[in-house]
CSV table of C-alpha atoms in Angstrom, one decimal:
chain,number,residue,atom,x,y,z
A,1,UNK,CA,-35.0,-10.6,-178.2
A,2,UNK,CA,-36.6,-7.2,-177.9
A,3,UNK,CA,-34.7,-4.1,-178.9
A,4,UNK,CA,-33.6,-1.9,-175.9
A,5,UNK,CA,-36.0,0.9,-175.3
A,6,UNK,CA,-33.3,3.5,-175.1
A,7,UNK,CA,-31.7,2.6,-178.4
A,8,UNK,CA,-30.5,5.7,-180.2
A,9,UNK,CA,-31.7,6.5,-183.7
A,10,UNK,CA,-29.3,7.2,-186.5
A,11,UNK,CA,-29.5,10.6,-188.1
A,12,UNK,CA,-28.6,10.7,-191.9
A,13,UNK,CA,-28.5,6.9,-192.0
A,14,UNK,CA,-29.2,4.8,-195.0
A,15,UNK,CA,-32.6,5.3,-196.7
A,16,UNK,CA,-35.0,2.4,-197.5
A,17,UNK,CA,-34.7,1.2,-201.1
A,18,UNK,CA,-38.2,2.6,-202.2
A,19,UNK,CA,-37.3,6.0,-200.6
A,20,UNK,CA,-33.9,5.9,-202.3
A,21,UNK,CA,-35.4,5.1,-205.7
A,22,UNK,CA,-38.0,7.9,-205.4
A,23,UNK,CA,-35.3,10.3,-204.3
A,24,UNK,CA,-33.1,9.5,-207.3
A,25,UNK,CA,-36.0,10.0,-209.7
A,26,UNK,CA,-37.1,13.3,-208.1
A,27,UNK,CA,-33.7,14.8,-207.9
A,28,UNK,CA,-32.8,13.8,-211.4
A,29,UNK,CA,-35.6,16.1,-212.7
A,30,UNK,CA,-34.9,18.8,-210.2
A,31,UNK,CA,-31.2,18.8,-211.1
A,32,UNK,CA,-32.0,19.3,-214.8
A,33,UNK,CA,-34.5,22.0,-213.9
A,34,UNK,CA,-31.9,23.6,-211.7
A,35,UNK,CA,-29.4,23.9,-214.6
A,36,UNK,CA,-32.2,25.5,-216.7
A,37,UNK,CA,-32.9,27.8,-213.8
A,38,UNK,CA,-29.2,28.9,-213.7
A,39,UNK,CA,-29.2,29.4,-217.5
A,40,UNK,CA,-32.4,31.5,-217.3
A,41,UNK,CA,-31.0,33.7,-214.5
A,42,UNK,CA,-27.8,34.3,-216.5
A,43,UNK,CA,-29.8,35.2,-219.6
A,44,UNK,CA,-32.0,37.6,-217.6
A,45,UNK,CA,-28.9,39.3,-216.2
A,46,UNK,CA,-27.3,39.6,-219.6
A,47,UNK,CA,-30.5,40.8,-221.2
A,48,UNK,CA,-31.0,43.5,-218.5
A,49,UNK,CA,-27.4,44.7,-218.5
A,50,UNK,CA,-26.8,45.2,-222.3
A,51,UNK,CA,-28.1,47.6,-224.9
A,52,UNK,CA,-31.2,45.3,-225.1
A,53,UNK,CA,-32.3,46.3,-221.6
A,54,UNK,CA,-35.2,48.3,-223.0
A,55,UNK,CA,-36.6,45.3,-224.7
A,56,UNK,CA,-36.4,43.3,-221.5
A,57,UNK,CA,-38.4,45.9,-219.7
A,58,UNK,CA,-40.9,46.1,-222.5
A,59,UNK,CA,-41.4,42.3,-222.6
A,60,UNK,CA,-41.6,42.0,-218.8
A,61,UNK,CA,-44.2,44.8,-218.5
A,62,UNK,CA,-46.3,43.7,-221.5
A,63,UNK,CA,-49.9,43.1,-220.3
A,64,UNK,CA,-52.4,40.6,-221.6
A,65,UNK,CA,-55.3,38.6,-220.2
A,66,UNK,CA,-59.1,39.1,-219.7
A,67,UNK,CA,-59.4,42.4,-217.8
A,68,UNK,CA,-63.1,41.8,-217.1
A,69,UNK,CA,-61.9,38.9,-214.9
A,70,UNK,CA,-59.2,41.0,-213.2
A,71,UNK,CA,-56.5,39.0,-215.0
A,72,UNK,CA,-55.0,41.7,-217.3
A,73,UNK,CA,-51.5,41.1,-216.0
A,74,UNK,CA,-47.9,41.8,-217.1
A,75,UNK,CA,-45.7,39.0,-218.3
A,76,UNK,CA,-43.7,39.2,-215.1
A,77,UNK,CA,-46.9,39.1,-213.0
A,78,UNK,CA,-48.1,36.0,-214.9
A,79,UNK,CA,-44.8,34.3,-214.3
A,80,UNK,CA,-44.8,35.1,-210.5
A,81,UNK,CA,-48.5,34.4,-209.9
A,82,UNK,CA,-49.4,31.9,-212.6
A,83,UNK,CA,-46.3,29.8,-213.4
A,84,UNK,CA,-45.2,29.6,-209.8
A,85,UNK,CA,-48.6,28.1,-208.9
A,86,UNK,CA,-47.4,25.0,-210.8
A,87,UNK,CA,-44.2,25.0,-208.7
A,88,UNK,CA,-46.2,25.2,-205.5
A,89,UNK,CA,-48.6,22.5,-206.7
A,90,UNK,CA,-45.6,20.1,-207.0
A,91,UNK,CA,-44.4,21.4,-203.6
A,92,UNK,CA,-47.9,20.5,-202.2
A,93,UNK,CA,-47.6,17.0,-203.5
A,94,UNK,CA,-44.1,16.6,-202.2
A,95,UNK,CA,-45.3,17.7,-198.7
A,96,UNK,CA,-48.2,15.3,-198.8
A,97,UNK,CA,-46.0,12.4,-199.8
A,98,UNK,CA,-43.5,13.3,-197.1
A,99,UNK,CA,-46.3,13.4,-194.5
A,100,UNK,CA,-47.8,10.0,-195.5
A,101,UNK,CA,-44.9,8.0,-196.8
A,102,UNK,CA,-41.6,9.9,-196.4
A,103,UNK,CA,-39.4,11.3,-193.7
A,104,UNK,CA,-42.2,13.3,-192.0
A,105,UNK,CA,-44.6,10.4,-191.5
A,106,UNK,CA,-42.9,9.4,-188.2
A,107,UNK,CA,-43.2,12.4,-185.7
A,108,UNK,CA,-39.9,11.4,-184.1
A,109,UNK,CA,-38.0,11.2,-187.4
A,110,UNK,CA,-39.8,14.4,-188.6
A,111,UNK,CA,-38.6,16.4,-185.6
A,112,UNK,CA,-35.1,17.0,-186.8
A,113,UNK,CA,-35.8,18.3,-190.3
A,114,UNK,CA,-38.8,20.3,-189.1
A,115,UNK,CA,-36.8,22.0,-186.3
A,116,UNK,CA,-33.9,22.5,-188.7
A,117,UNK,CA,-36.2,24.2,-191.2
A,118,UNK,CA,-37.9,26.4,-188.6
A,119,UNK,CA,-34.5,27.5,-187.2
A,120,UNK,CA,-33.3,28.0,-190.7
A,121,UNK,CA,-36.2,30.4,-191.3
A,122,UNK,CA,-36.2,32.2,-188.0
A,123,UNK,CA,-32.5,32.9,-187.8
A,124,UNK,CA,-32.3,34.7,-191.2
A,125,UNK,CA,-35.3,36.7,-190.3
A,126,UNK,CA,-33.7,37.7,-187.0
A,127,UNK,CA,-30.5,38.6,-188.8
A,128,UNK,CA,-32.3,40.8,-191.3
A,129,UNK,CA,-34.4,42.5,-188.6
A,130,UNK,CA,-31.3,43.2,-186.5
A,131,UNK,CA,-29.4,44.7,-189.5
A,132,UNK,CA,-32.3,46.7,-190.8
A,133,UNK,CA,-33.3,48.2,-187.5
A,134,UNK,CA,-29.8,49.0,-186.5
A,135,UNK,CA,-29.2,50.8,-189.8
A,136,UNK,CA,-32.5,52.6,-189.9
A,137,UNK,CA,-33.9,50.6,-192.8
A,138,UNK,CA,-37.2,49.1,-193.6
A,139,UNK,CA,-38.1,45.9,-191.8
A,140,UNK,CA,-40.7,44.9,-194.5
A,141,UNK,CA,-38.2,42.5,-196.1
A,142,UNK,CA,-37.6,40.3,-193.1
A,143,UNK,CA,-39.0,37.2,-194.9
A,144,UNK,CA,-36.9,37.5,-198.0
A,145,UNK,CA,-33.8,35.5,-196.9
A,146,UNK,CA,-35.9,32.7,-195.2
A,147,UNK,CA,-36.5,30.5,-198.2
A,148,UNK,CA,-34.4,27.7,-199.8
A,149,UNK,CA,-34.4,27.0,-203.6
A,150,UNK,CA,-34.0,23.2,-203.9
A,151,UNK,CA,-33.6,23.3,-207.7
A,152,UNK,CA,-30.8,25.9,-207.6
A,153,UNK,CA,-29.1,24.0,-204.8
A,154,UNK,CA,-29.2,20.7,-206.7
A,155,UNK,CA,-27.9,22.5,-209.8
A,156,UNK,CA,-24.9,23.6,-207.8
A,157,UNK,CA,-24.4,20.0,-206.7
A,158,UNK,CA,-24.6,18.8,-210.4
A,159,UNK,CA,-22.1,21.5,-211.5
A,160,UNK,CA,-19.5,20.8,-208.9
A,161,UNK,CA,-19.9,17.1,-209.5
A,162,UNK,CA,-20.2,16.1,-205.8
A,163,UNK,CA,-21.3,12.5,-205.2
A,164,UNK,CA,-23.4,13.5,-202.3
A,165,UNK,CA,-24.7,10.4,-200.3
A,166,UNK,CA,-28.5,9.9,-200.7
A,167,UNK,CA,-29.1,10.5,-197.0
A,168,UNK,CA,-27.7,14.1,-197.2
A,169,UNK,CA,-29.6,14.7,-200.4
A,170,UNK,CA,-32.8,13.4,-198.7
A,171,UNK,CA,-32.2,15.7,-195.8
A,172,UNK,CA,-31.8,18.7,-198.1
A,173,UNK,CA,-35.0,17.8,-200.0
A,174,UNK,CA,-37.0,17.3,-196.8
A,175,UNK,CA,-35.6,20.5,-195.4
A,176,UNK,CA,-36.7,22.3,-198.6
A,177,UNK,CA,-40.2,20.8,-198.6
A,178,UNK,CA,-40.8,21.9,-195.0
A,179,UNK,CA,-39.2,25.3,-195.9
A,180,UNK,CA,-41.6,25.6,-198.8
A,181,UNK,CA,-44.6,25.0,-196.4
A,182,UNK,CA,-43.5,27.8,-194.1
A,183,UNK,CA,-42.8,30.1,-197.0
A,184,UNK,CA,-46.3,29.5,-198.2
A,185,UNK,CA,-47.7,30.3,-194.8
A,186,UNK,CA,-45.6,33.5,-194.6
A,187,UNK,CA,-46.9,34.6,-198.0
A,188,UNK,CA,-50.5,33.8,-197.0
A,189,UNK,CA,-50.4,35.5,-193.6
A,190,UNK,CA,-48.1,38.4,-194.1
A,191,UNK,CA,-48.3,39.3,-197.8
A,192,UNK,CA,-52.0,39.1,-198.4
A,193,UNK,CA,-53.6,42.3,-199.6
A,194,UNK,CA,-57.2,43.4,-199.0
A,195,UNK,CA,-59.5,40.3,-199.0
A,196,UNK,CA,-62.4,39.9,-201.4
A,197,UNK,CA,-64.5,37.5,-199.3
A,198,UNK,CA,-66.8,36.6,-202.2
A,199,UNK,CA,-64.0,35.5,-204.4
A,200,UNK,CA,-62.3,33.8,-201.4
A,201,UNK,CA,-65.5,31.9,-200.6
A,202,UNK,CA,-65.9,30.8,-204.2
A,203,UNK,CA,-62.3,29.6,-204.2
A,204,UNK,CA,-63.0,27.5,-201.1
A,205,UNK,CA,-66.0,26.0,-202.8
A,206,UNK,CA,-63.9,25.3,-205.9
A,207,UNK,CA,-61.3,23.6,-203.8
A,208,UNK,CA,-64.0,21.5,-202.1
A,209,UNK,CA,-65.3,20.4,-205.5
A,210,UNK,CA,-61.7,19.5,-206.5
A,211,UNK,CA,-61.4,17.4,-203.3
A,212,UNK,CA,-64.8,15.7,-203.7
A,213,UNK,CA,-64.0,14.7,-207.3
A,214,UNK,CA,-60.7,13.2,-206.2
A,215,UNK,CA,-62.5,11.2,-203.5
A,216,UNK,CA,-65.1,10.0,-205.9
A,217,UNK,CA,-62.4,8.7,-208.2
A,218,UNK,CA,-63.3,10.9,-211.1
A,219,UNK,CA,-60.6,10.8,-213.8
A,220,UNK,CA,-59.7,13.0,-216.7
A,221,UNK,CA,-57.4,16.0,-217.2
A,222,UNK,CA,-60.2,17.8,-219.0
A,223,UNK,CA,-62.1,17.9,-215.6
A,224,UNK,CA,-59.2,18.9,-213.3
A,225,UNK,CA,-57.2,21.4,-215.4
A,226,UNK,CA,-60.1,23.8,-216.1
A,227,UNK,CA,-61.2,23.5,-212.4
A,228,UNK,CA,-57.6,24.2,-211.3
A,229,UNK,CA,-57.5,27.3,-213.5
A,230,UNK,CA,-60.8,28.5,-212.1
A,231,UNK,CA,-59.6,27.9,-208.5
A,232,UNK,CA,-56.4,29.8,-209.3
A,233,UNK,CA,-58.2,32.8,-210.8
A,234,UNK,CA,-60.6,33.0,-207.8
A,235,UNK,CA,-57.7,32.8,-205.3
A,236,UNK,CA,-55.9,35.5,-207.2
A,237,UNK,CA,-59.0,37.8,-207.2
A,238,UNK,CA,-59.6,37.1,-203.5
A,239,UNK,CA,-56.4,39.0,-202.5
A,240,UNK,CA,-54.7,35.8,-201.2
A,241,UNK,CA,-51.6,35.0,-203.2
A,242,UNK,CA,-52.6,32.8,-206.1
A,243,UNK,CA,-49.9,30.2,-205.5
A,244,UNK,CA,-51.8,29.1,-202.3
A,245,UNK,CA,-54.3,27.5,-204.6
A,246,UNK,CA,-51.5,25.4,-206.1
A,247,UNK,CA,-50.3,24.0,-202.9
A,248,UNK,CA,-53.8,23.4,-201.6
A,249,UNK,CA,-54.7,21.2,-204.6
A,250,UNK,CA,-51.4,19.4,-204.3
A,251,UNK,CA,-52.1,18.5,-200.7
A,252,UNK,CA,-55.5,17.0,-201.6
A,253,UNK,CA,-54.0,14.3,-203.9
A,254,UNK,CA,-53.7,10.8,-202.5
A,255,UNK,CA,-50.1,9.8,-202.1
A,256,UNK,CA,-50.5,6.3,-200.6
A,257,UNK,CA,-50.6,3.2,-202.8
A,258,UNK,CA,-53.6,0.8,-202.8
A,259,UNK,CA,-53.5,-2.9,-203.6
A,260,UNK,CA,-52.6,-3.4,-207.2
A,261,UNK,CA,-51.3,0.1,-207.8
A,262,UNK,CA,-47.8,0.6,-209.1
A,263,UNK,CA,-48.1,4.3,-208.2
A,264,UNK,CA,-50.5,6.4,-206.2
A,265,UNK,CA,-52.4,9.2,-208.0
A,266,UNK,CA,-50.2,11.8,-206.3
A,267,UNK,CA,-47.0,10.1,-207.5
A,268,UNK,CA,-48.3,9.7,-211.0
A,269,UNK,CA,-49.4,13.3,-211.3
A,270,UNK,CA,-46.1,14.6,-209.7
A,271,UNK,CA,-44.2,12.5,-212.3
A,272,UNK,CA,-46.1,14.3,-215.1
A,273,UNK,CA,-46.1,17.8,-213.7
A,274,UNK,CA,-42.6,18.0,-212.1
A,275,UNK,CA,-40.8,18.4,-215.5
A,276,UNK,CA,-43.2,21.2,-216.4
A,277,UNK,CA,-42.5,22.9,-213.1
A,278,UNK,CA,-38.7,22.4,-213.1
A,279,UNK,CA,-38.2,22.7,-216.8
A,280,UNK,CA,-40.6,25.5,-217.7
A,281,UNK,CA,-42.4,27.3,-214.9
A,282,UNK,CA,-39.5,28.1,-212.6
A,283,UNK,CA,-36.9,29.0,-215.4
A,284,UNK,CA,-39.5,31.4,-217.0
A,285,UNK,CA,-40.1,33.0,-213.6
A,286,UNK,CA,-36.4,33.4,-213.1
A,287,UNK,CA,-36.1,34.9,-216.6
A,288,UNK,CA,-38.6,37.7,-215.9
A,289,UNK,CA,-37.6,38.2,-212.2
A,290,UNK,CA,-33.8,38.0,-212.1
A,291,UNK,CA,-33.2,40.7,-214.7
A,292,UNK,CA,-31.9,43.5,-212.6
A,293,UNK,CA,-29.3,46.1,-213.6
A,294,UNK,CA,-26.1,45.4,-211.8
A,295,UNK,CA,-23.2,47.8,-211.8
A,296,UNK,CA,-20.2,48.3,-209.6
A,297,UNK,CA,-22.1,50.9,-207.6
A,298,UNK,CA,-25.2,48.7,-207.3
A,299,UNK,CA,-23.0,45.8,-206.0
A,300,UNK,CA,-21.4,48.0,-203.4
A,301,UNK,CA,-24.8,49.3,-202.3
A,302,UNK,CA,-25.7,45.8,-201.3
A,303,UNK,CA,-23.2,46.1,-198.4
A,304,UNK,CA,-24.1,49.7,-197.5
A,305,UNK,CA,-27.9,49.6,-197.4
A,306,UNK,CA,-29.4,48.0,-194.3
A,307,UNK,CA,-32.2,46.2,-196.3
A,308,UNK,CA,-29.9,44.6,-198.9
A,309,UNK,CA,-27.1,43.8,-196.3
A,310,UNK,CA,-29.8,42.2,-194.2
A,311,UNK,CA,-30.9,40.0,-197.1
A,312,UNK,CA,-27.3,39.0,-197.9
A,313,UNK,CA,-26.2,38.2,-194.4
A,314,UNK,CA,-29.6,36.4,-193.8
A,315,UNK,CA,-28.9,34.0,-196.7
A,316,UNK,CA,-25.2,33.5,-196.2
A,317,UNK,CA,-24.9,33.5,-192.4
A,318,UNK,CA,-28.4,33.2,-191.0
A,319,UNK,CA,-29.4,30.1,-193.1
A,320,UNK,CA,-26.2,28.2,-192.3
A,321,UNK,CA,-26.3,29.0,-188.6
A,322,UNK,CA,-30.0,28.4,-188.3
A,323,UNK,CA,-30.1,25.0,-190.1
A,324,UNK,CA,-26.9,23.7,-188.6
A,325,UNK,CA,-27.7,25.0,-185.1
A,326,UNK,CA,-31.3,23.6,-185.2
A,327,UNK,CA,-30.0,20.2,-186.4
A,328,UNK,CA,-27.2,20.0,-183.8
A,329,UNK,CA,-29.4,21.1,-180.9
A,330,UNK,CA,-32.1,18.5,-181.9
A,331,UNK,CA,-29.5,15.8,-182.1
A,332,UNK,CA,-27.9,16.9,-178.8
A,333,UNK,CA,-31.1,16.8,-176.8
A,334,UNK,CA,-32.8,13.9,-178.4
A,335,UNK,CA,-31.8,10.3,-178.9
A,336,UNK,CA,-30.7,10.9,-182.5
A,337,UNK,CA,-27.0,10.4,-183.4
A,338,UNK,CA,-25.1,11.2,-186.6
A,339,UNK,CA,-24.4,8.5,-189.1
A,340,UNK,CA,-20.8,7.4,-188.2
A,341,UNK,CA,-19.9,7.6,-191.9
A,342,UNK,CA,-20.6,11.4,-191.9
A,343,UNK,CA,-19.3,14.3,-189.9
A,344,UNK,CA,-20.8,17.5,-188.6
A,345,UNK,CA,-19.0,19.5,-191.2
A,346,UNK,CA,-21.1,17.6,-193.8
A,347,UNK,CA,-24.2,18.9,-192.1
A,348,UNK,CA,-22.7,22.4,-192.1
A,349,UNK,CA,-22.0,22.2,-195.9
A,350,UNK,CA,-25.7,21.3,-196.5
A,351,UNK,CA,-26.8,24.0,-194.1
A,352,UNK,CA,-24.8,26.5,-196.1
A,353,UNK,CA,-26.3,25.2,-199.4
A,354,UNK,CA,-29.7,26.0,-197.9
A,355,UNK,CA,-28.6,29.7,-198.2
A,356,UNK,CA,-29.4,29.5,-201.9
A,357,UNK,CA,-32.7,31.3,-201.7
A,358,UNK,CA,-33.4,32.1,-205.3
A,359,UNK,CA,-37.0,31.5,-206.5
A,360,UNK,CA,-39.1,32.1,-203.4
A,361,UNK,CA,-36.8,34.8,-202.1
A,362,UNK,CA,-37.2,36.7,-205.4
A,363,UNK,CA,-41.0,36.3,-205.1
A,364,UNK,CA,-41.1,37.5,-201.5
A,365,UNK,CA,-38.8,40.4,-202.4
A,366,UNK,CA,-41.3,41.6,-205.0
A,367,UNK,CA,-44.2,41.3,-202.5
A,368,UNK,CA,-42.3,42.9,-199.6
A,369,UNK,CA,-41.3,46.1,-201.4
A,370,UNK,CA,-44.2,46.3,-203.8
A,371,UNK,CA,-44.4,49.8,-205.2
A,372,UNK,CA,-40.7,50.6,-204.6
A,373,UNK,CA,-39.1,49.6,-207.9
A,374,UNK,CA,-35.6,50.7,-206.9
A,375,UNK,CA,-35.5,48.8,-203.5
A,376,UNK,CA,-37.1,45.8,-205.2
A,377,UNK,CA,-34.3,45.6,-207.7
A,378,UNK,CA,-31.7,46.1,-205.1
A,379,UNK,CA,-33.2,43.4,-203.0
A,380,UNK,CA,-33.1,41.0,-206.0
A,381,UNK,CA,-29.5,41.9,-206.5
A,382,UNK,CA,-28.8,41.0,-202.9
A,383,UNK,CA,-30.6,37.7,-203.3
A,384,UNK,CA,-28.5,36.9,-206.4
A,385,UNK,CA,-25.2,37.8,-204.7
A,386,UNK,CA,-26.1,36.1,-201.4
A,387,UNK,CA,-27.2,32.9,-203.2
A,388,UNK,CA,-24.0,32.9,-205.3
A,389,UNK,CA,-21.9,33.4,-202.2
A,390,UNK,CA,-23.7,30.6,-200.3
A,391,UNK,CA,-23.2,28.3,-203.3
A,392,UNK,CA,-19.5,29.0,-203.5
A,393,UNK,CA,-18.9,28.5,-199.8
A,394,UNK,CA,-21.0,25.2,-199.8
A,395,UNK,CA,-19.1,24.0,-202.9
A,396,UNK,CA,-15.8,24.5,-201.1
A,397,UNK,CA,-17.0,22.6,-198.0
A,398,UNK,CA,-18.4,19.8,-200.1
A,399,UNK,CA,-15.3,19.4,-202.2
A,400,UNK,CA,-13.2,19.0,-199.1
A,401,UNK,CA,-15.1,15.7,-198.5
A,402,UNK,CA,-15.6,14.7,-202.1
A,403,UNK,CA,-13.5,11.5,-201.9
A,404,UNK,CA,-15.4,10.3,-198.8
A,405,UNK,CA,-18.7,11.0,-200.5
A,406,UNK,CA,-17.6,9.1,-203.6
A,407,UNK,CA,-16.7,6.0,-201.6
A,408,UNK,CA,-20.1,6.1,-199.8
A,409,UNK,CA,-21.9,6.4,-203.1
A,410,UNK,CA,-20.0,3.5,-204.6
A,411,UNK,CA,-21.0,1.3,-201.6
A,412,UNK,CA,-24.6,2.3,-202.0
A,413,UNK,CA,-24.6,1.5,-205.8
A,414,UNK,CA,-22.6,-1.7,-205.8
A,415,UNK,CA,-24.6,-4.6,-207.4
A,416,UNK,CA,-22.2,-7.5,-207.8
A,417,UNK,CA,-24.9,-10.1,-208.4
A,418,UNK,CA,-26.5,-7.9,-211.1
A,419,UNK,CA,-30.0,-8.3,-209.9
A,420,UNK,CA,-30.9,-4.6,-210.0
A,421,UNK,CA,-30.9,-4.2,-206.2
A,422,UNK,CA,-27.8,-2.7,-204.5
A,423,UNK,CA,-26.0,-5.3,-202.5
A,424,UNK,CA,-26.2,-3.2,-199.3
A,425,UNK,CA,-30.0,-3.6,-199.2
A,426,UNK,CA,-29.8,-7.5,-199.5
A,427,UNK,CA,-27.2,-8.3,-196.8
A,428,UNK,CA,-29.8,-9.9,-194.6
A,429,UNK,CA,-31.3,-12.0,-197.4
A,430,UNK,CA,-30.2,-15.7,-197.4
A,431,UNK,CA,-30.7,-15.9,-201.2
A,432,UNK,CA,-28.4,-13.0,-201.7
A,433,UNK,CA,-25.7,-14.8,-199.7
A,434,UNK,CA,-26.1,-17.9,-201.8
A,435,UNK,CA,-25.8,-15.9,-205.0
A,436,UNK,CA,-22.7,-14.1,-203.7
A,437,UNK,CA,-21.1,-17.4,-202.6
A,438,UNK,CA,-21.7,-18.8,-206.1
A,439,UNK,CA,-20.3,-15.6,-207.7
A,440,UNK,CA,-17.2,-15.7,-205.5
A,441,UNK,CA,-16.7,-19.4,-206.3
A,442,UNK,CA,-17.0,-18.6,-210.0
A,443,UNK,CA,-14.4,-15.8,-209.7
A,444,UNK,CA,-12.1,-18.0,-207.7
A,445,UNK,CA,-12.3,-20.8,-210.3
A,446,UNK,CA,-11.6,-18.3,-213.1
A,447,UNK,CA,-8.5,-17.0,-211.2
A,448,UNK,CA,-7.3,-20.7,-210.7
A,449,UNK,CA,-7.8,-21.4,-214.4
A,450,UNK,CA,-5.8,-18.2,-215.4
A,451,UNK,CA,-3.1,-19.1,-212.9
A,452,UNK,CA,-2.8,-22.6,-214.4
A,453,UNK,CA,-2.6,-21.2,-218.0
A,454,UNK,CA,0.1,-18.7,-216.8
A,455,UNK,CA,2.1,-21.5,-215.1
A,456,UNK,CA,1.8,-23.7,-218.3
A,457,UNK,CA,3.2,-21.0,-220.5
A,458,UNK,CA,6.0,-20.4,-218.1
A,459,UNK,CA,7.1,-24.1,-218.4
A,460,UNK,CA,6.5,-24.2,-222.1
A,461,UNK,CA,3.3,-26.3,-221.9
A,462,UNK,CA,0.0,-25.4,-223.4
A,463,UNK,CA,-1.8,-25.6,-220.0
A,464,UNK,CA,-5.3,-26.8,-219.6
A,465,UNK,CA,-7.7,-26.3,-222.5
């Protein structure tokens, strides 16, 4: 019998088993990386606010690299333009996988996270612009509160110990992937300096060679890593932000499996590079970007200067309202309905969690107020305080539903027949029902035997052997 044409789709429903396994593996790495990110941020703040602050500035501003190639950069600059290229390379692979095998492969299913991400970027920008213009401040930082830091958000989840259902985690991850895409476009379009067309042309040629080698099936890290470094250097010298090279190469990898493949090339490379990104590149960027001097006066300035207040409100209010509002409106005017096991406050909690805009927000803050060291540091302080506030509010909202989440996760993980596949994914399989029937019969026989032994002891008999 054909399914009715007007059947409503379920939003935040159960993931397929392959998607759930991929998500668990990806989030495990991101969570560890997020904890390292938190540690790096704390170290940076302590380092920059103690008598050792001069050494922090000296290390951050130390220059090295081949000046003849235009790459004599400071340590902080290498972290922002070099190490973050690795982060955006992984983001490019994630986006490609989502487009061909994940939540974004179906235009109807992709509509909700895409709209939520767009609304979650437009609303903070509008909040910032409104606050900045009404207070007579600079509108240059409108893009600072638009980004979401998935590693930081997952670290918060790990710290508070919330057993968040996989569907909510997948929504947060997909949201952040789309968010990264638009953040990359913002950087490329609005924060590109004067273009060097020769370097840009050579970068395009280098990317074309990278794509051609992939299509020809050429293998070997000794081919791709030097080519990736050359492409990055050319992109940097072109005036376009160098991280664009990372995401471009990530998007070129094949993320679909062919017959006989356990993993696609994109999945394999992501598995190798993600720990480098989450465990090294992003924490080092945080170490040399989050070290701002924070005093009582500096903290109070966040709520008095229009630029910093705009960043704070954009992250804490704009992100939550934008993501939640975009999600609710999409579900309201399409045929998507919320998973009955979840409530709209759950979506609001995840939307608030999206207000943790650490890594990319710090990067955009440096680009937006380049040349104004004081305002750059004040903007970074606003990002830190805003992200911390969003994390605390989201933690409270998630904790209110922690028992419900724990029950849902237990149902997702239950494997009573011990075959390595959660029972909830086998309920339509006849073999599963036969195994479960045998298991239940064995348990019933064991209960009967124990009851007979107990009855024998009560009457002074030995009971059955």
